[in-house]
Amino acid sequence: MIWSSFTWAQVDYCKRHPAVVKELEDKLKIKCSKMTHDNVLRIGTLEIWRNHNKTPFKSSDFTGLEHITYLTIASMNLYAEPGALKELKNLKGLKFSYLQNEIPSVIFEGLEHLEMLILHENDNMTKFGESFLEGLDNLRYLHIRARVENYGNYPFKALRFSYNLLENTPKLEEIYIKGRGLRYIPNGFFDYTPNLKSIGFYGDLIKVEENLFKNLTELEKVYFIRYGALESPDLPDNIFENNHKVSYLNISWNYFWNLDRVLAPIRLTIDKVNICSTRYTHQQIETLQVEFPQVEFYKESCEIF
């Protein structure tokens, strides 16, 4: 995946004494990770954990930390004033994980240089409205990962996305969504993101329209994991009709039968198809291999994001 080339340590070196961490902990009443204590502030990355504290973040809390380029906020109730992170003028990557409440939209104010937004395991974060990504014009990588399966007494909460969620992200190159609730993706969902190169869905998606990708001429990788888990429909035969750069397709845990017709429009570009836990038999795969001799059909790990 494209985002794997990024690491939280791929930032400008900046000399910072570990004492700065202690000062930050006292000011924000948070606990910084051991990684931060050791050396992360010196290379521009900050990971903080904040539990059971309803004191909101303010922009003044981050004064003097302009060098921070990657920020992780985890395991906390997130409260923030408008522009709370605006002092982090060089912030390029932002990750929220294990939050207990919805992310306030005001947290993104002033983050015009943000390129990567990762939202992982935030069980109560379920609604993504049309203004959720407002102001993030330079966003290139968006990952949303919620729980897919129920466990214990905590049932999953369905994800809900506005049809024009991506309206403010024209530079987006990669989007991955893992979770339940996005049962249907309407035509036009990707009309605002002509630069998309990689798309991934993991969950209960049961219907896509044949023109869903029609404007994505730069699309290279597509992941449909557990597509049709409820009704097992086929993909539209010509879903890739206008996507002549697609070279990789992952259809793990799927049960549709029309793979030959799906691949037909990208016959000259596709070279790898992951068929982990599909219904295709060895004999059927051999038949596909004859029809598409340049394609490598293989079974790899189904969990890809």
GROMACS .gro file of N, CA and C in nm, residues 8 11 44-46 62 65-73 85-96 107-117 136 138:
model
  120
    8TRP      N    1   0.626   0.708   1.102
    8TRP     CA    2   0.614   0.819   1.195
    8TRP      C    3   0.750   0.880   1.227
   11VAL      N    4   1.062   1.226   0.942
   11VAL     CA    5   1.040   1.368   0.966
   11VAL      C    6   1.172   1.438   0.984
   44GLY      N    7   1.050   1.487   1.569
   44GLY     CA    8   0.930   1.553   1.520
   44GLY      C    9   0.802   1.475   1.531
   45THR      N   10   0.799   1.371   1.613
   45THR     CA   11   0.679   1.291   1.630
   45THR      C   12   0.636   1.293   1.775
   46LEU      N   13   0.506   1.302   1.799
   46LEU     CA   14   0.455   1.306   1.935
   46LEU      C   15   0.339   1.208   1.947
   62PHE      N   16   0.019   2.374   2.270
   62PHE     CA   17   0.122   2.324   2.179
   62PHE      C   18   0.220   2.433   2.135
   65LEU      N   19   0.598   2.389   1.980
   65LEU     CA   20   0.614   2.257   1.922
   65LEU      C   21   0.588   2.258   1.771
   66GLU      N   22   0.626   2.370   1.709
   66GLU     CA   23   0.600   2.385   1.565
   66GLU      C   24   0.669   2.279   1.481
   67HIS      N   25   0.776   2.217   1.536
   67HIS     CA   26   0.851   2.119   1.458
   67HIS      C   27   0.778   1.985   1.446
   68ILE      N   28   0.674   1.962   1.528
   68ILE     CA   29   0.604   1.834   1.525
   68ILE      C   30   0.539   1.815   1.388
   69THR      N   31   0.568   1.703   1.324
   69THR     CA   32   0.510   1.674   1.193
   69THR      C   33   0.415   1.556   1.195
   70TYR      N   34   0.426   1.470   1.299
   70TYR     CA   35   0.336   1.356   1.311
   70TYR      C   36   0.285   1.346   1.454
   71LEU      N   37   0.153   1.337   1.470
   71LEU     CA   38   0.091   1.337   1.602
   71LEU      C   39  -0.006   1.220   1.613
   72THR      N   40   0.006   1.144   1.723
   72THR     CA   41  -0.089   1.038   1.756
   72THR      C   42  -0.158   1.071   1.887
   73ILE      N   43  -0.289   1.065   1.888
   73ILE     CA   44  -0.368   1.085   2.010
   73ILE      C   45  -0.451   0.960   2.029
   85LEU      N   46  -0.507   2.260   1.729
   85LEU     CA   47  -0.379   2.211   1.679
   85LEU      C   48  -0.311   2.308   1.583
   86LYS      N   49  -0.363   2.428   1.572
   86LYS     CA   50  -0.313   2.518   1.468
   86LYS      C   51  -0.170   2.562   1.491
   87GLU      N   52  -0.118   2.549   1.614
   87GLU     CA   53   0.021   2.583   1.640
   87GLU      C   54   0.116   2.480   1.577
   88LEU      N   55   0.063   2.364   1.546
   88LEU     CA   56   0.146   2.260   1.483
   88LEU      C   57   0.146   2.284   1.333
   89LYS      N   58   0.214   2.390   1.295
   89LYS     CA   59   0.205   2.441   1.158
   89LYS      C   60   0.264   2.346   1.054
   90ASN      N   61   0.351   2.253   1.098
   90ASN     CA   62   0.414   2.161   1.004
   90ASN      C   63   0.354   2.021   1.009
   91LEU      N   64   0.238   2.006   1.074
   91LEU     CA   65   0.178   1.875   1.090
   91LEU      C   66   0.138   1.815   0.955
   92LYS      N   67   0.192   1.696   0.927
   92LYS     CA   68   0.162   1.626   0.802
   92LYS      C   69   0.082   1.499   0.824
   93GLY      N   70   0.098   1.438   0.942
   93GLY     CA   71   0.028   1.314   0.970
   93GLY      C   72  -0.042   1.320   1.104
   94LEU      N   73  -0.167   1.275   1.109
   94LEU     CA   74  -0.246   1.279   1.232
   94LEU      C   75  -0.319   1.146   1.247
   95LYS      N   76  -0.303   1.085   1.365
   95LYS     CA   77  -0.366   0.955   1.390
   95LYS      C   78  -0.445   0.960   1.519
   96PHE      N   79  -0.572   0.920   1.512
   96PHE     CA   80  -0.657   0.906   1.630
   96PHE      C   81  -0.689   0.757   1.646
  107ILE      N   82  -1.116   2.018   1.538
  107ILE     CA   83  -0.978   1.976   1.561
  107ILE      C   84  -0.894   1.994   1.435
  108PHE      N   85  -0.956   1.996   1.317
  108PHE     CA   86  -0.881   2.006   1.192
  108PHE      C   87  -0.854   2.149   1.148
  109GLU      N   88  -0.910   2.246   1.217
  109GLU     CA   89  -0.893   2.385   1.176
  109GLU      C   90  -0.746   2.424   1.176
  110GLY      N   91  -0.701   2.482   1.066
  110GLY     CA   92  -0.563   2.529   1.056
  110GLY      C   93  -0.464   2.424   1.010
  111LEU      N   94  -0.510   2.302   0.978
  111LEU     CA   95  -0.419   2.195   0.937
  111LEU      C   96  -0.413   2.185   0.785
  112GLU      N   97  -0.382   2.296   0.720
  112GLU     CA   98  -0.386   2.297   0.574
  112GLU      C   99  -0.273   2.216   0.511
  113HIS      N  100  -0.171   2.177   0.591
  113HIS     CA  101  -0.061   2.098   0.536
  113HIS      C  102  -0.076   1.948   0.564
  114LEU      N  103  -0.183   1.909   0.628
  114LEU     CA  104  -0.201   1.768   0.663
  114LEU      C  105  -0.217   1.682   0.537
  115GLU      N  106  -0.138   1.574   0.530
  115GLU     CA  107  -0.141   1.485   0.416
  115GLU      C  108  -0.199   1.347   0.450
  116MET      N  109  -0.190   1.307   0.576
  116MET     CA  110  -0.231   1.172   0.614
  116MET      C  111  -0.318   1.176   0.739
  117LEU      N  112  -0.436   1.115   0.732
  117LEU     CA  113  -0.528   1.107   0.845
  117LEU      C  114  -0.565   0.961   0.866
  136LEU      N  115  -0.906   2.030   0.472
  136LEU     CA  116  -0.794   1.938   0.449
  136LEU      C  117  -0.769   1.922   0.300
  138ASN      N  118  -0.510   1.936   0.124
  138ASN     CA  119  -0.388   1.867   0.083
  138ASN      C  120  -0.383   1.721   0.129
   0.00000   0.00000   0.00000
